[in-house]
Structure formats: C-alpha cells, structure tokens
Amino acid sequence: MRDQKMYCYTCGRDEMHRRLTADEKAWVKNSTRRKSVEDVFMCKAPDCRNLRTGFQKRPFDPILRLPDDL
C-alpha cells in the first residue's frame, strides 16, 4: 500500500492518505451499505481520519471518519 497526497475536505488542505485495512473496509461497508470500498482512502493527519474516495473529495454526507478503535 502506497500513501498518497490528496485534498482532505475536513482539514482544508492536501494531506497524506492511505488505503484501508480489511477490518476498516468491513466497517465502511457496514456503515455505508456500499458494495465496494476499494476506492476509499483515510486521511492520516493527526485527529482527522476523514474518509474520501479517489475521485470525490466528499463522497459521504454527513462526513464519515474511521473510529480510533479499528
């Protein structure tokens, strides 16, 4: 998995993002009812954990963040 810099809607600037782990993908699938979450990334900025897709800066309404305990 390679991290990449993407725009984070909640931080308001470009931040490093990473792909999700298997447990995180399962959580997002259950939370959103999306069939595929392979294109979802998490912001790595401290205390952010905002989720976005590779193509959309704000795909979830309301904003979706990964819980800290995953």
Tab-separated table of N, CA, C and O in Angstrom:
chain	number	residue	atom	x	y	z
A	1	MET	N	0.835	-1.179	0.000
A	1	MET	CA	0.000	0.000	0.000
A	1	MET	C	0.883	1.246	0.000
A	1	MET	O	1.755	1.378	0.840
A	2	ARG	N	0.600	2.101	-0.935
A	2	ARG	CA	1.370	3.328	-1.025
A	2	ARG	C	0.499	4.508	-0.594
A	2	ARG	O	-0.598	4.682	-1.082
A	3	ASP	N	1.015	5.331	0.315
A	3	ASP	CA	0.295	6.527	0.729
A	3	ASP	C	0.383	7.561	-0.384
A	3	ASP	O	1.350	7.579	-1.147
A	4	GLN	N	-0.625	8.431	-0.453
A	4	GLN	CA	-0.571	9.480	-1.454
A	4	GLN	C	-1.198	10.753	-0.915
A	4	GLN	O	-2.064	10.721	-0.045
A	5	LYS	N	-0.726	11.872	-1.426
A	5	LYS	CA	-1.236	13.166	-1.007
A	5	LYS	C	-2.508	13.473	-1.779
A	5	LYS	O	-2.537	13.396	-3.003
A	6	MET	N	-3.580	13.784	-1.050
A	6	MET	CA	-4.875	14.130	-1.629
A	6	MET	C	-5.468	15.259	-0.814
A	6	MET	O	-5.082	15.470	0.335
A	7	TYR	N	-6.449	15.939	-1.393
A	7	TYR	CA	-7.127	17.007	-0.669
A	7	TYR	C	-8.064	16.403	0.380
A	7	TYR	O	-8.832	15.493	0.080
A	8	CYS	N	-7.995	16.928	1.595
A	8	CYS	CA	-8.886	16.499	2.674
A	8	CYS	C	-9.894	17.605	2.924
A	8	CYS	O	-9.514	18.737	3.263
A	9	TYR	N	-11.160	17.292	2.770
A	9	TYR	CA	-12.223	18.269	2.932
A	9	TYR	C	-12.278	18.829	4.354
A	9	TYR	O	-12.508	20.007	4.553
A	10	THR	N	-12.068	17.996	5.358
A	10	THR	CA	-12.172	18.469	6.740
A	10	THR	C	-10.924	19.229	7.189
A	10	THR	O	-11.036	20.144	7.991
A	11	CYS	N	-9.757	18.875	6.674
A	11	CYS	CA	-8.532	19.610	7.007
A	11	CYS	C	-8.424	20.901	6.183
A	11	CYS	O	-7.771	21.849	6.599
A	12	GLY	N	-9.013	20.904	4.995
A	12	GLY	CA	-8.964	22.068	4.131
A	12	GLY	C	-7.655	22.238	3.396
A	12	GLY	O	-7.313	23.330	2.956
A	13	ARG	N	-6.908	21.130	3.229
A	13	ARG	CA	-5.613	21.186	2.536
A	13	ARG	C	-5.217	19.785	2.084
A	13	ARG	O	-5.857	18.799	2.462
A	14	ASP	N	-4.170	19.702	1.314
A	14	ASP	CA	-3.642	18.403	0.896
A	14	ASP	C	-2.983	17.722	2.090
A	14	ASP	O	-2.200	18.353	2.810
A	15	GLU	N	-3.324	16.476	2.284
A	15	GLU	CA	-2.750	15.662	3.368
A	15	GLU	C	-2.463	14.273	2.822
A	15	GLU	O	-3.022	13.863	1.815
A	16	MET	N	-1.608	13.540	3.541
A	16	MET	CA	-1.328	12.160	3.158
A	16	MET	C	-2.542	11.296	3.502
A	16	MET	O	-3.155	11.453	4.560
A	17	HIS	N	-2.892	10.401	2.587
A	17	HIS	CA	-3.994	9.461	2.757
A	17	HIS	C	-3.468	8.047	2.533
A	17	HIS	O	-2.484	7.854	1.829
A	18	ARG	N	-4.137	7.087	3.133
A	18	ARG	CA	-3.756	5.688	2.935
A	18	ARG	C	-4.998	4.862	2.629
A	18	ARG	O	-6.118	5.242	2.946
A	19	ARG	N	-4.769	3.713	2.011
A	19	ARG	CA	-5.863	2.773	1.754
A	19	ARG	C	-6.271	2.128	3.072
A	19	ARG	O	-5.551	2.176	4.064
A	20	LEU	N	-7.417	1.508	3.082
A	20	LEU	CA	-7.953	0.915	4.308
A	20	LEU	C	-7.478	-0.525	4.502
A	20	LEU	O	-7.222	-1.239	3.539
A	21	THR	N	-7.422	-0.938	5.766
A	21	THR	CA	-7.136	-2.331	6.086
A	21	THR	C	-8.419	-3.144	5.883
A	21	THR	O	-9.498	-2.582	5.702
A	22	ALA	N	-8.329	-4.447	5.975
A	22	ALA	CA	-9.500	-5.317	5.796
A	22	ALA	C	-10.575	-5.022	6.838
A	22	ALA	O	-11.764	-4.954	6.514
A	23	ASP	N	-10.194	-4.838	8.101
A	23	ASP	CA	-11.164	-4.528	9.154
A	23	ASP	C	-11.833	-3.177	8.904
A	23	ASP	O	-13.034	-3.024	9.122
A	24	GLU	N	-11.053	-2.209	8.464
A	24	GLU	CA	-11.608	-0.886	8.175
A	24	GLU	C	-12.567	-0.934	6.988
A	24	GLU	O	-13.623	-0.295	7.009
A	25	LYS	N	-12.227	-1.713	5.972
A	25	LYS	CA	-13.114	-1.872	4.809
A	25	LYS	C	-14.450	-2.481	5.245
A	25	LYS	O	-15.511	-2.043	4.806
A	26	ALA	N	-14.399	-3.474	6.121
A	26	ALA	CA	-15.624	-4.110	6.607
A	26	ALA	C	-16.477	-3.094	7.370
A	26	ALA	O	-17.703	-3.055	7.201
A	27	TRP	N	-15.851	-2.255	8.177
A	27	TRP	CA	-16.588	-1.240	8.927
A	27	TRP	C	-17.270	-0.252	7.975
A	27	TRP	O	-18.434	0.097	8.157
A	28	VAL	N	-16.545	0.208	6.956
A	28	VAL	CA	-17.109	1.171	5.997
A	28	VAL	C	-18.262	0.528	5.219
A	28	VAL	O	-19.310	1.146	5.028
A	29	LYS	N	-18.088	-0.726	4.803
A	29	LYS	CA	-19.174	-1.422	4.094
A	29	LYS	C	-20.431	-1.492	4.957
A	29	LYS	O	-21.537	-1.232	4.496
A	30	ASN	N	-20.271	-1.858	6.225
A	30	ASN	CA	-21.414	-1.967	7.127
A	30	ASN	C	-22.036	-0.606	7.437
A	30	ASN	O	-23.243	-0.505	7.617
A	31	SER	N	-21.220	0.426	7.491
A	31	SER	CA	-21.711	1.766	7.827
A	31	SER	C	-22.390	2.464	6.657
A	31	SER	O	-23.273	3.289	6.861
A	32	THR	N	-21.964	2.148	5.434
A	32	THR	CA	-22.469	2.877	4.267
A	32	THR	C	-23.334	2.038	3.349
A	32	THR	O	-23.985	2.581	2.480
A	33	ARG	N	-23.290	0.730	3.499
A	33	ARG	CA	-24.009	-0.199	2.608
A	33	ARG	C	-23.478	-0.168	1.176
A	33	ARG	O	-24.161	-0.569	0.249
A	34	ARG	N	-22.251	0.326	1.011
A	34	ARG	CA	-21.624	0.309	-0.317
A	34	ARG	C	-21.180	-1.108	-0.631
A	34	ARG	O	-20.717	-1.837	0.243
A	35	LYS	N	-21.289	-1.493	-1.885
A	35	LYS	CA	-20.872	-2.838	-2.283
A	35	LYS	C	-19.356	-2.947	-2.352
A	35	LYS	O	-18.781	-3.984	-2.054
A	36	SER	N	-18.700	-1.883	-2.791
A	36	SER	CA	-17.246	-1.890	-2.904
A	36	SER	C	-16.670	-0.667	-2.203
A	36	SER	O	-17.180	0.443	-2.338
A	37	VAL	N	-15.600	-0.892	-1.453
A	37	VAL	CA	-14.916	0.211	-0.777
A	37	VAL	C	-13.422	0.217	-1.129
A	37	VAL	O	-12.620	0.797	-0.417
A	38	GLU	N	-13.087	-0.406	-2.232
A	38	GLU	CA	-11.689	-0.485	-2.662
A	38	GLU	C	-11.114	0.880	-3.012
A	38	GLU	O	-9.903	1.057	-3.010
A	39	ASP	N	-11.968	1.861	-3.311
A	39	ASP	CA	-11.502	3.189	-3.709
A	39	ASP	C	-11.524	4.195	-2.557
A	39	ASP	O	-11.338	5.386	-2.767
A	40	VAL	N	-11.718	3.724	-1.317
A	40	VAL	CA	-11.805	4.625	-0.168
A	40	VAL	C	-10.432	4.785	0.482
A	40	VAL	O	-9.692	3.815	0.653
A	41	PHE	N	-10.118	6.035	0.838
A	41	PHE	CA	-8.850	6.385	1.487
A	41	PHE	C	-9.143	7.100	2.792
A	41	PHE	O	-10.168	7.756	2.935
A	42	MET	N	-8.194	7.000	3.746
A	42	MET	CA	-8.320	7.683	5.019
A	42	MET	C	-7.230	8.738	5.155
A	42	MET	O	-6.064	8.472	4.861
A	43	CYS	N	-7.615	9.937	5.622
A	43	CYS	CA	-6.647	10.997	5.873
A	43	CYS	C	-5.787	10.617	7.077
A	43	CYS	O	-6.304	10.196	8.111
A	44	LYS	N	-4.479	10.785	6.940
A	44	LYS	CA	-3.550	10.426	8.010
A	44	LYS	C	-3.180	11.593	8.913
A	44	LYS	O	-2.372	11.426	9.824
A	45	ALA	N	-3.774	12.768	8.704
A	45	ALA	CA	-3.469	13.917	9.560
A	45	ALA	C	-3.879	13.594	10.990
A	45	ALA	O	-4.865	12.882	11.217
A	46	PRO	N	-3.149	14.124	11.973
A	46	PRO	CA	-3.488	13.850	13.377
A	46	PRO	C	-4.937	14.232	13.700
A	46	PRO	O	-5.395	15.308	13.342
A	47	ASP	N	-5.648	13.326	14.345
A	47	ASP	CA	-7.038	13.527	14.784
A	47	ASP	C	-8.024	13.761	13.645
A	47	ASP	O	-9.095	14.320	13.869
A	48	CYS	N	-7.732	13.346	12.416
A	48	CYS	CA	-8.663	13.565	11.311
A	48	CYS	C	-9.407	12.270	10.973
A	48	CYS	O	-10.568	12.131	11.302
A	49	ARG	N	-8.747	11.338	10.282
A	49	ARG	CA	-9.324	10.047	9.901
A	49	ARG	C	-10.548	10.172	8.992
A	49	ARG	O	-11.402	9.299	8.941
A	50	ASN	N	-10.651	11.298	8.275
A	50	ASN	CA	-11.739	11.522	7.328
A	50	ASN	C	-11.600	10.542	6.156
A	50	ASN	O	-10.499	10.221	5.733
A	51	LEU	N	-12.735	10.090	5.637
A	51	LEU	CA	-12.734	9.164	4.511
A	51	LEU	C	-13.137	9.882	3.231
A	51	LEU	O	-14.007	10.747	3.245
A	52	ARG	N	-12.490	9.512	2.148
A	52	ARG	CA	-12.824	10.018	0.822
A	52	ARG	C	-12.528	8.925	-0.188
A	52	ARG	O	-11.877	7.940	0.136
A	53	THR	N	-13.020	9.099	-1.399
A	53	THR	CA	-12.678	8.152	-2.458
A	53	THR	C	-11.582	8.777	-3.308
A	53	THR	O	-11.250	9.954	-3.153
A	54	GLY	N	-11.055	8.003	-4.217
A	54	GLY	CA	-10.011	8.522	-5.089
A	54	GLY	C	-10.500	9.603	-6.026
A	54	GLY	O	-9.726	10.433	-6.486
A	55	PHE	N	-11.799	9.627	-6.286
A	55	PHE	CA	-12.344	10.578	-7.249
A	55	PHE	C	-13.136	11.708	-6.605
A	55	PHE	O	-13.301	12.761	-7.203
A	56	GLN	N	-13.676	11.492	-5.423
A	56	GLN	CA	-14.516	12.507	-4.784
A	56	GLN	C	-13.917	12.959	-3.468
A	56	GLN	O	-13.550	12.129	-2.623
A	57	LYS	N	-13.856	14.270	-3.272
A	57	LYS	CA	-13.326	14.824	-2.029
A	57	LYS	C	-14.282	14.609	-0.868
A	57	LYS	O	-13.868	14.460	0.270
A	58	ARG	N	-15.596	14.632	-1.166
A	58	ARG	CA	-16.594	14.492	-0.105
A	58	ARG	C	-17.714	13.542	-0.567
A	58	ARG	O	-18.817	13.971	-0.869
A	59	PRO	N	-17.436	12.238	-0.576
A	59	PRO	CA	-18.434	11.288	-1.062
A	59	PRO	C	-19.500	10.917	-0.035
A	59	PRO	O	-20.524	10.361	-0.389
A	60	PHE	N	-19.252	11.205	1.229
A	60	PHE	CA	-20.183	10.799	2.277
A	60	PHE	C	-20.833	12.033	2.902
A	60	PHE	O	-20.160	12.985	3.269
A	61	ASP	N	-22.154	11.988	3.016
A	61	ASP	CA	-22.884	13.082	3.642
A	61	ASP	C	-23.823	12.481	4.674
A	61	ASP	O	-24.744	11.756	4.296
A	62	PRO	N	-23.604	12.669	5.959
A	62	PRO	CA	-22.597	13.537	6.551
A	62	PRO	C	-21.189	12.948	6.425
A	62	PRO	O	-21.011	11.804	6.036
A	63	ILE	N	-20.195	13.757	6.793
A	63	ILE	CA	-18.790	13.343	6.721
A	63	ILE	C	-18.601	12.060	7.522
A	63	ILE	O	-19.162	11.892	8.592
A	64	LEU	N	-17.810	11.152	6.987
A	64	LEU	CA	-17.570	9.867	7.631
A	64	LEU	C	-16.093	9.763	8.018
A	64	LEU	O	-15.219	9.975	7.189
A	65	ARG	N	-15.862	9.448	9.281
A	65	ARG	CA	-14.499	9.256	9.792
A	65	ARG	C	-14.387	7.868	10.405
A	65	ARG	O	-15.330	7.382	11.017
A	66	LEU	N	-13.213	7.288	10.261
A	66	LEU	CA	-12.982	5.981	10.888
A	66	LEU	C	-12.849	6.157	12.393
A	66	LEU	O	-12.182	7.082	12.843
A	67	PRO	N	-13.464	5.291	13.176
A	67	PRO	CA	-13.269	5.364	14.636
A	67	PRO	C	-11.820	5.023	14.984
A	67	PRO	O	-11.137	4.292	14.258
A	68	ASP	N	-11.352	5.554	16.092
A	68	ASP	CA	-9.970	5.326	16.536
A	68	ASP	C	-9.696	3.882	16.927
A	68	ASP	O	-8.560	3.441	16.906
A	69	ASP	N	-10.719	3.145	17.301
A	69	ASP	CA	-10.511	1.798	17.838
A	69	ASP	C	-10.490	0.689	16.794
A	69	ASP	O	-10.566	-0.475	17.139
A	70	LEU	N	-10.376	1.025	15.516
A	70	LEU	CA	-10.285	-0.018	14.483
A	70	LEU	C	-8.842	-0.345	14.190
A	70	LEU	O	-7.976	0.416	14.209
